[in-house]
Amino acid sequence: MASHRKPRTSVLTSPGGRRTAAGLTSAALASVTLLSQSADAAPRAPRPTIEEVKQKVDGLYRQAEVATQKYNAAKERADHQRTTVDGLLDAAAERAQKMNDTRRELGTFASAQYRTGGMNPTAQLMLAKDPQQFFDRSHLMERLTSRQQQAVSDYEEQAAAAARQRAEAGRSLERLQASQASLKASKQSVQQKLAEARQLLSRLTVQEKARLAELERQKEAAAKRKAEEEARRQQERERQRQQDGGGTAGGDTGGSTGGGGTTGGTQSTKAEKALAFARAQLGKPYVWGATGPSSYDCSGLTQAAWKAAGVDLPRTTWDQVKVGQRVATSNLQPGDLVFFFDDISHVGMYIGGGKMIHAPHPGADVREESIYYMPIYGSVRPG
């Protein structure tokens, strides 16, 4: 007889004996729905204010300038090491040529000895046609032996020197590779910081960009007012010195010349040449790592300007701040270098009236600006 059983369904039973299979699919769907709703309901990060964006971008520019100075230092080391390596390789080639010359001379001596067969003096005397011939030949051989000894000594000296040069070249190559690795890391750091800044700025709406430009104008105006106030105070101090009979050669020098009018005049002429060069660069773009003539970074501009005046400055802000006489802000003269931030990552050239010429940051051109636009670290007078 045929069986008429109903199809069996898989049923899960809970420990309490309740049947759970019927509601399993519905419960799963409900869980997914709740999770989706929870995710949608999660609070989103608030959009940063324009002030926060500006602070972030300014910070990234500063970090990029620090990385740029590291890049400049690494490039300077790499260039120096490359010159050293090239010099060592040239010297090694010259040394190898000298060794080859000495080796050929030793080969000539060896051939001569082979031809004589190493004959002893008694046999040479017996075979000589006359005693005078023997004595002439003996004297010649003595001289030849002395030259042989000198040739051997020269060869040993050349070989030792060549070994030393090879070792030094190897060490210089290692230093060059380390400098190149540092150069690459600094370059990547600069590019990363600038890319982050560009990304932040690209997200701004037209209205937000306008607001950001307004904040920038307000900051520039405040710095300009401070510069004008400082210029008035400086003029008042100068008038007071003249009334007191101090003339104009006193306080403003900051003790930098340490001498009479000739030294001061020479310093003034150099500063004028440096300033004339800097002014001729106005409007050229900031490009990190650049030293001219079509673009500059901040320390590249000051280095090039003072080089035009016959004064060699180091490449980085960290080294430029160590050159020359330290000067108080109240005693600044045109041509002085003003450094900014605690990390000394930026520099400009003072032009008077509380202003400077500097290469500000990527996206900006060489321009005049108040020295109070950024926190001042200190100032020096080159030359």
Short mmCIF file of C-alpha atoms in Angstrom, two decimals:
data_model
loop_
_atom_site.label_atom_id
_atom_site.label_comp_id
_atom_site.label_asym_id
_atom_site.label_seq_id
_atom_site.Cartn_x
_atom_site.Cartn_y
_atom_site.Cartn_z
CA MET A 1 0.00 0.00 0.00
CA ALA A 2 1.42 3.38 -1.01
CA SER A 3 2.58 5.75 1.71
CA HIS A 4 0.94 9.20 1.87
CA ARG A 5 3.38 10.91 4.22
CA LYS A 6 3.73 14.73 4.11
CA PRO A 7 7.13 16.12 3.13
CA ARG A 8 9.34 16.66 6.17
CA THR A 9 10.69 20.11 6.97
CA SER A 10 13.84 20.89 8.91
CA VAL A 11 12.86 22.33 12.27
CA LEU A 12 15.19 23.61 14.95
CA THR A 13 14.12 23.24 18.51
CA SER A 14 15.30 25.51 21.24
CA PRO A 15 16.45 24.13 24.59
CA GLY A 16 13.00 24.96 25.95
CA GLY A 17 11.35 22.95 23.24
CA ARG A 18 10.06 25.95 21.22
CA ARG A 19 10.05 25.70 17.44
CA THR A 20 12.21 28.40 15.84
CA ALA A 21 12.47 27.49 12.16
CA ALA A 22 9.36 29.40 11.10
CA GLY A 23 10.70 32.83 12.22
CA LEU A 24 14.38 32.39 11.29
CA THR A 25 14.29 34.11 7.90
CA SER A 26 12.19 37.01 9.15
CA ALA A 27 14.50 37.55 12.15
CA ALA A 28 17.57 37.61 9.90
CA LEU A 29 15.99 40.15 7.59
CA ALA A 30 14.97 42.28 10.53
CA SER A 31 18.53 42.21 11.89
CA VAL A 32 19.93 43.34 8.56
CA THR A 33 17.40 46.14 8.41
CA LEU A 34 18.22 47.30 11.93
CA LEU A 35 21.95 47.24 11.20
CA SER A 36 21.40 49.28 8.04
CA GLN A 37 19.30 51.79 9.94
CA SER A 38 21.95 51.99 12.66
CA ALA A 39 24.65 52.65 10.09
CA ASP A 40 22.57 55.35 8.47
CA ALA A 41 21.87 56.88 11.83
CA ALA A 42 25.59 57.03 12.81
CA PRO A 43 26.64 60.67 13.29
CA ARG A 44 28.78 62.05 10.50
CA ALA A 45 31.90 64.10 11.18
CA PRO A 46 31.00 67.80 11.04
CA ARG A 47 32.33 69.71 8.05
CA PRO A 48 35.40 71.72 9.10
CA THR A 49 35.01 75.46 9.33
CA ILE A 50 36.94 77.75 7.00
CA GLU A 51 39.10 78.80 9.94
CA GLU A 52 39.97 75.15 10.60
CA VAL A 53 40.73 74.57 6.92
CA LYS A 54 43.01 77.61 6.85
CA GLN A 55 44.81 76.46 9.98
CA LYS A 56 45.26 72.99 8.50
CA VAL A 57 46.52 74.30 5.15
CA ASP A 58 48.92 76.72 6.84
CA GLY A 59 50.22 73.86 8.96
CA LEU A 60 50.75 71.68 5.90
CA TYR A 61 52.65 74.48 4.16
CA ARG A 62 54.89 74.81 7.22
CA GLN A 63 55.51 71.07 7.30
CA ALA A 64 56.30 71.20 3.59
CA GLU A 65 58.82 73.99 4.21
CA VAL A 66 60.53 71.95 6.93
CA ALA A 67 60.68 69.01 4.53
CA THR A 68 61.99 71.36 1.83
CA GLN A 69 64.85 72.46 4.07
CA LYS A 70 65.65 68.80 4.74
CA TYR A 71 65.58 68.22 0.99
CA ASN A 72 67.90 71.17 0.41
CA ALA A 73 70.34 69.90 3.04
CA ALA A 74 70.28 66.37 1.61
CA LYS A 75 70.78 67.68 -1.92
CA GLU A 76 73.75 69.76 -0.79
CA ARG A 77 75.28 66.70 0.90
CA ALA A 78 74.62 64.55 -2.17
CA ASP A 79 76.18 67.11 -4.50
CA HIS A 80 79.23 67.37 -2.24
CA GLN A 81 79.59 63.61 -2.00
CA ARG A 82 79.17 63.24 -5.76
CA THR A 83 82.00 65.73 -6.30
CA THR A 84 84.16 63.86 -3.79
CA VAL A 85 83.46 60.52 -5.44
CA ASP A 86 84.24 61.92 -8.89
CA GLY A 87 87.53 63.32 -7.58
CA LEU A 88 88.46 60.00 -5.98
CA LEU A 89 87.65 58.10 -9.16
CA ASP A 90 89.79 60.50 -11.22
CA ALA A 91 92.65 60.13 -8.71
CA ALA A 92 92.28 56.34 -8.79
CA ALA A 93 92.51 56.36 -12.60
CA GLU A 94 95.64 58.49 -12.45
CA ARG A 95 97.10 56.18 -9.79
CA ALA A 96 96.34 53.14 -11.97
CA GLN A 97 98.21 54.77 -14.85
CA LYS A 98 101.25 55.33 -12.63
CA MET A 99 101.08 51.72 -11.47
CA ASN A 100 101.01 50.57 -15.09
CA ASP A 101 104.06 52.71 -15.89
CA THR A 102 105.94 51.26 -12.91
CA ARG A 103 104.85 47.75 -13.82
CA ARG A 104 106.21 48.20 -17.35
CA GLU A 105 109.53 49.42 -15.94
CA LEU A 106 109.75 46.37 -13.69
CA GLY A 107 109.01 44.20 -16.70
CA THR A 108 111.94 45.78 -18.56
CA PHE A 109 114.25 45.00 -15.66
CA ALA A 110 112.99 41.43 -15.50
CA SER A 111 113.66 40.97 -19.23
CA ALA A 112 117.17 42.36 -18.89
CA GLN A 113 117.93 40.01 -16.02
CA TYR A 114 116.59 37.08 -18.02
CA ARG A 115 118.87 37.96 -20.96
CA THR A 116 122.00 38.06 -18.74
CA GLY A 117 120.96 34.81 -17.14
CA GLY A 118 121.71 36.08 -13.68
CA MET A 119 125.49 35.63 -14.31
CA ASN A 120 127.69 36.14 -11.22
CA PRO A 121 130.40 38.87 -11.20
CA THR A 122 133.38 36.37 -11.35
CA ALA A 123 132.02 34.74 -14.53
CA GLN A 124 131.39 38.17 -16.04
CA LEU A 125 135.04 39.16 -15.30
CA MET A 126 136.41 35.97 -16.87
CA LEU A 127 134.30 36.39 -20.02
CA ALA A 128 134.94 40.10 -20.47
CA LYS A 129 137.28 41.06 -23.29
CA ASP A 130 139.19 43.42 -21.04
CA PRO A 131 139.01 44.49 -17.35
CA GLN A 132 137.81 47.99 -18.23
CA GLN A 133 134.79 46.55 -20.02
CA PHE A 134 133.96 44.51 -16.92
CA PHE A 135 134.22 47.46 -14.59
CA ASP A 136 132.05 49.61 -16.91
CA ARG A 137 129.45 46.84 -17.05
CA SER A 138 129.63 46.30 -13.28
CA HIS A 139 129.06 50.00 -12.61
CA LEU A 140 126.09 49.99 -14.99
CA MET A 141 124.57 46.97 -13.25
CA GLU A 142 124.93 48.64 -9.85
CA ARG A 143 123.04 51.62 -11.18
CA LEU A 144 120.47 49.30 -12.74
CA THR A 145 119.99 47.49 -9.42
CA SER A 146 119.40 50.81 -7.67
CA ARG A 147 116.76 51.74 -10.26
CA GLN A 148 115.15 48.33 -9.82
CA GLN A 149 114.92 48.83 -6.07
CA GLN A 150 113.42 52.28 -6.57
CA ALA A 151 110.93 50.91 -9.10
CA VAL A 152 109.83 48.18 -6.70
CA SER A 153 109.50 50.74 -3.90
CA ASP A 154 107.47 53.03 -6.16
CA TYR A 155 105.19 50.19 -7.20
CA GLU A 156 104.52 49.18 -3.59
CA GLU A 157 103.78 52.78 -2.68
CA GLN A 158 101.43 53.17 -5.65
CA ALA A 159 99.63 49.93 -4.78
CA ALA A 160 99.15 50.98 -1.14
CA ALA A 161 97.88 54.39 -2.18
CA ALA A 162 95.50 52.79 -4.68
CA ALA A 163 94.10 50.53 -1.95
CA ARG A 164 93.52 53.54 0.32
CA GLN A 165 91.79 55.42 -2.48
CA ARG A 166 89.55 52.47 -3.26
CA ALA A 167 88.54 52.24 0.40
CA GLU A 168 87.84 55.98 0.60
CA ALA A 169 85.87 55.86 -2.64
CA GLY A 170 83.79 53.01 -1.20
CA ARG A 171 83.02 55.01 1.96
CA SER A 172 82.15 58.09 -0.10
CA LEU A 173 79.82 56.05 -2.27
CA GLU A 174 78.05 54.78 0.86
CA ARG A 175 77.64 58.36 2.10
CA LEU A 176 76.36 59.38 -1.31
CA GLN A 177 73.78 56.59 -1.27
CA ALA A 178 72.66 57.64 2.23
CA SER A 179 72.30 61.27 1.10
CA GLN A 180 70.34 60.18 -1.95
CA ALA A 181 68.00 58.10 0.22
CA SER A 182 67.44 61.09 2.51
CA LEU A 183 66.87 63.25 -0.56
CA LYS A 184 64.20 60.88 -1.84
CA ALA A 185 62.43 60.69 1.54
CA SER A 186 62.36 64.48 1.92
CA LYS A 187 61.05 64.90 -1.62
CA GLN A 188 58.23 62.44 -0.95
CA SER A 189 57.38 64.24 2.29
CA VAL A 190 57.15 67.61 0.54
CA GLN A 191 54.96 66.20 -2.21
CA GLN A 192 52.68 64.49 0.30
CA LYS A 193 52.13 67.65 2.37
CA LEU A 194 51.43 69.76 -0.69
CA ALA A 195 49.04 67.16 -2.08
CA GLU A 196 47.10 67.17 1.21
CA ALA A 197 46.88 70.98 1.12
CA ARG A 198 45.66 70.97 -2.48
CA GLN A 199 43.07 68.32 -1.64
CA LEU A 200 41.69 70.37 1.26
CA LEU A 201 41.45 73.49 -0.89
CA SER A 202 39.82 71.63 -3.77
CA ARG A 203 36.90 70.61 -1.56
CA LEU A 204 35.91 74.19 -0.79
CA THR A 205 32.87 75.74 -2.40
CA VAL A 206 33.04 79.08 -4.20
CA GLN A 207 31.65 80.82 -1.11
CA GLU A 208 34.14 79.08 1.17
CA LYS A 209 37.05 80.05 -1.08
CA ALA A 210 35.88 83.65 -0.95
CA ARG A 211 35.71 83.48 2.84
CA LEU A 212 39.20 81.97 2.96
CA ALA A 213 40.55 84.81 0.79
CA GLU A 214 38.90 87.32 3.13
CA LEU A 215 40.56 85.73 6.16
CA GLU A 216 43.88 85.96 4.36
CA ARG A 217 43.33 89.65 3.63
CA GLN A 218 42.45 90.29 7.26
CA LYS A 219 45.65 88.58 8.41
CA GLU A 220 47.73 90.57 5.93
CA ALA A 221 46.08 93.83 6.99
CA ALA A 222 46.78 93.15 10.67
CA ALA A 223 50.41 92.37 9.90
CA LYS A 224 50.69 95.53 7.79
CA ARG A 225 49.30 97.68 10.62
CA LYS A 226 51.84 96.21 13.01
CA ALA A 227 54.65 96.90 10.54
CA GLU A 228 53.52 100.51 10.15
CA GLU A 229 53.36 100.95 13.92
CA GLU A 230 56.87 99.53 14.29
CA ALA A 231 58.13 101.81 11.49
CA ARG A 232 56.70 104.85 13.29
CA ARG A 233 58.32 103.77 16.55
CA GLN A 234 61.64 103.28 14.77
CA GLN A 235 61.44 106.75 13.23
CA GLU A 236 60.65 108.20 16.64
CA ARG A 237 63.67 106.43 18.15
CA GLU A 238 65.86 107.79 15.35
CA ARG A 239 64.62 111.35 15.90
CA GLN A 240 65.28 110.96 19.60
CA ARG A 241 68.84 109.79 18.95
CA GLN A 242 69.47 112.79 16.71
CA GLN A 243 68.13 115.14 19.36
CA ASP A 244 70.40 113.48 21.91
CA GLY A 245 73.37 114.05 19.60
CA GLY A 246 73.77 110.39 18.71
CA GLY A 247 73.59 110.93 14.92
CA THR A 248 72.49 108.18 12.61
CA ALA A 249 75.45 105.83 12.86
CA GLY A 250 74.64 104.44 16.27
CA GLY A 251 71.93 102.05 17.39
CA ASP A 252 70.72 100.84 14.01
CA THR A 253 74.00 99.16 13.23
CA GLY A 254 73.39 96.70 16.00
CA GLY A 255 77.15 96.47 16.47
CA SER A 256 77.44 94.44 13.32
CA THR A 257 80.26 96.31 11.62
CA GLY A 258 82.46 96.65 14.65
CA GLY A 259 84.40 99.43 12.95
CA GLY A 260 84.33 102.80 11.25
CA GLY A 261 82.67 104.29 8.22
CA THR A 262 84.53 102.28 5.60
CA THR A 263 83.30 98.96 6.95
CA GLY A 264 79.78 100.33 7.34
CA GLY A 265 79.88 101.71 3.81
CA THR A 266 81.02 98.36 2.40
CA GLN A 267 78.28 96.55 4.29
CA SER A 268 75.69 99.04 3.06
CA THR A 269 76.82 98.60 -0.55
CA LYS A 270 76.56 94.82 -0.30
CA ALA A 271 73.09 95.06 1.23
CA GLU A 272 71.98 97.40 -1.55
CA LYS A 273 73.17 94.91 -4.20
CA ALA A 274 71.42 92.03 -2.43
CA LEU A 275 68.20 94.06 -2.20
CA ALA A 276 68.38 95.10 -5.85
CA PHE A 277 68.64 91.44 -6.84
CA ALA A 278 65.73 90.45 -4.57
CA ARG A 279 63.52 93.19 -5.98
CA ALA A 280 64.26 92.00 -9.51
CA GLN A 281 62.78 88.60 -8.56
CA LEU A 282 59.38 89.98 -7.49
CA GLY A 283 56.56 88.10 -9.18
CA LYS A 284 58.55 84.92 -9.82
CA PRO A 285 56.90 81.74 -8.49
CA TYR A 286 57.79 79.84 -5.36
CA VAL A 287 59.02 76.36 -6.22
CA TRP A 288 60.35 74.18 -3.44
CA GLY A 289 64.03 73.30 -3.85
CA ALA A 290 64.56 76.05 -6.45
CA THR A 291 67.47 78.51 -6.43
CA GLY A 292 66.63 80.51 -9.55
CA PRO A 293 66.78 82.09 -11.92
CA SER A 294 63.12 81.55 -12.86
CA SER A 295 61.81 80.38 -9.45
CA TYR A 296 62.88 80.15 -5.81
CA ASP A 297 62.10 78.74 -2.42
CA CYS A 298 62.64 81.01 0.59
CA SER A 299 66.28 80.19 1.37
CA GLY A 300 67.11 79.82 -2.32
CA LEU A 301 66.07 83.47 -2.82
CA THR A 302 68.12 84.86 0.07
CA GLN A 303 71.13 82.78 -0.94
CA ALA A 304 70.97 84.00 -4.54
CA ALA A 305 70.43 87.64 -3.49
CA TRP A 306 73.46 87.78 -1.22
CA LYS A 307 75.55 85.84 -3.74
CA ALA A 308 74.87 88.69 -6.17
CA ALA A 309 76.46 90.95 -3.54
CA GLY A 310 79.54 88.72 -3.30
CA VAL A 311 78.54 86.96 -0.07
CA ASP A 312 78.19 83.16 -0.03
CA LEU A 313 75.41 81.92 2.23
CA PRO A 314 74.64 78.27 3.06
CA ARG A 315 71.68 76.61 1.38
CA THR A 316 69.25 76.04 4.26
CA THR A 317 67.55 78.38 6.71
CA TRP A 318 69.05 76.33 9.54
CA ASP A 319 72.56 77.19 8.36
CA GLN A 320 71.87 80.73 7.15
CA VAL A 321 70.72 81.75 10.63
CA LYS A 322 74.22 80.93 11.92
CA VAL A 323 75.97 83.29 9.49
CA GLY A 324 76.66 86.93 10.29
CA GLN A 325 75.78 89.08 13.28
CA ARG A 326 72.57 88.55 15.24
CA VAL A 327 70.34 91.64 15.12
CA ALA A 328 67.37 92.66 17.28
CA THR A 329 64.09 93.22 15.45
CA SER A 330 64.12 96.87 16.55
CA ASN A 331 67.56 97.32 14.92
CA LEU A 332 66.83 95.73 11.55
CA GLN A 333 68.39 97.32 8.47
CA PRO A 334 67.63 96.67 4.78
CA GLY A 335 69.31 93.48 3.64
CA ASP A 336 69.09 91.71 7.01
CA LEU A 337 67.63 88.22 7.04
CA VAL A 338 64.57 87.58 9.19
CA PHE A 339 63.79 84.00 10.23
CA PHE A 340 60.40 82.67 11.29
CA PHE A 341 58.82 79.98 13.48
CA ASP A 342 60.51 78.01 16.25
CA ASP A 343 61.78 75.47 13.73
CA ILE A 344 63.44 78.24 11.63
CA SER A 345 61.71 76.91 8.52
CA HIS A 346 61.26 80.24 6.70
CA VAL A 347 63.36 83.31 5.87
CA GLY A 348 62.85 86.67 4.20
CA MET A 349 65.01 89.73 3.42
CA TYR A 350 64.20 92.93 5.29
CA ILE A 351 63.60 95.99 3.09
CA GLY A 352 62.67 98.55 5.77
CA GLY A 353 59.38 99.85 7.14
CA GLY A 354 58.60 96.53 8.81
CA LYS A 355 58.49 94.75 5.41
CA MET A 356 60.46 92.05 3.67
CA ILE A 357 60.82 90.36 0.29
CA HIS A 358 60.33 86.60 0.46
CA ALA A 359 59.20 83.54 -1.43
CA PRO A 360 56.14 82.59 0.68
CA HIS A 361 54.90 79.10 -0.21
CA PRO A 362 53.73 76.97 -3.15
CA GLY A 363 51.08 78.72 -5.20
CA ALA A 364 52.43 82.18 -4.33
CA ASP A 365 54.97 84.46 -6.00
CA VAL A 366 57.97 86.29 -4.58
CA ARG A 367 56.46 89.38 -2.96
CA GLU A 368 56.76 92.11 -0.37
CA GLU A 369 55.05 91.43 2.94
CA SER A 370 55.07 92.49 6.57
CA ILE A 371 57.61 90.67 8.72
CA TYR A 372 54.83 90.36 11.30
CA TYR A 373 52.78 88.07 9.08
CA MET A 374 54.53 85.13 10.79
CA PRO A 375 56.06 84.69 14.26
CA ILE A 376 59.66 85.94 14.16
CA TYR A 377 62.42 83.65 15.39
CA GLY A 378 65.35 86.04 14.99
CA SER A 379 67.43 88.01 12.51
CA VAL A 380 71.01 88.15 11.24
CA ARG A 381 73.09 90.57 9.20
CA PRO A 382 75.19 88.74 6.57
CA GLY A 383 78.50 89.94 5.22
#
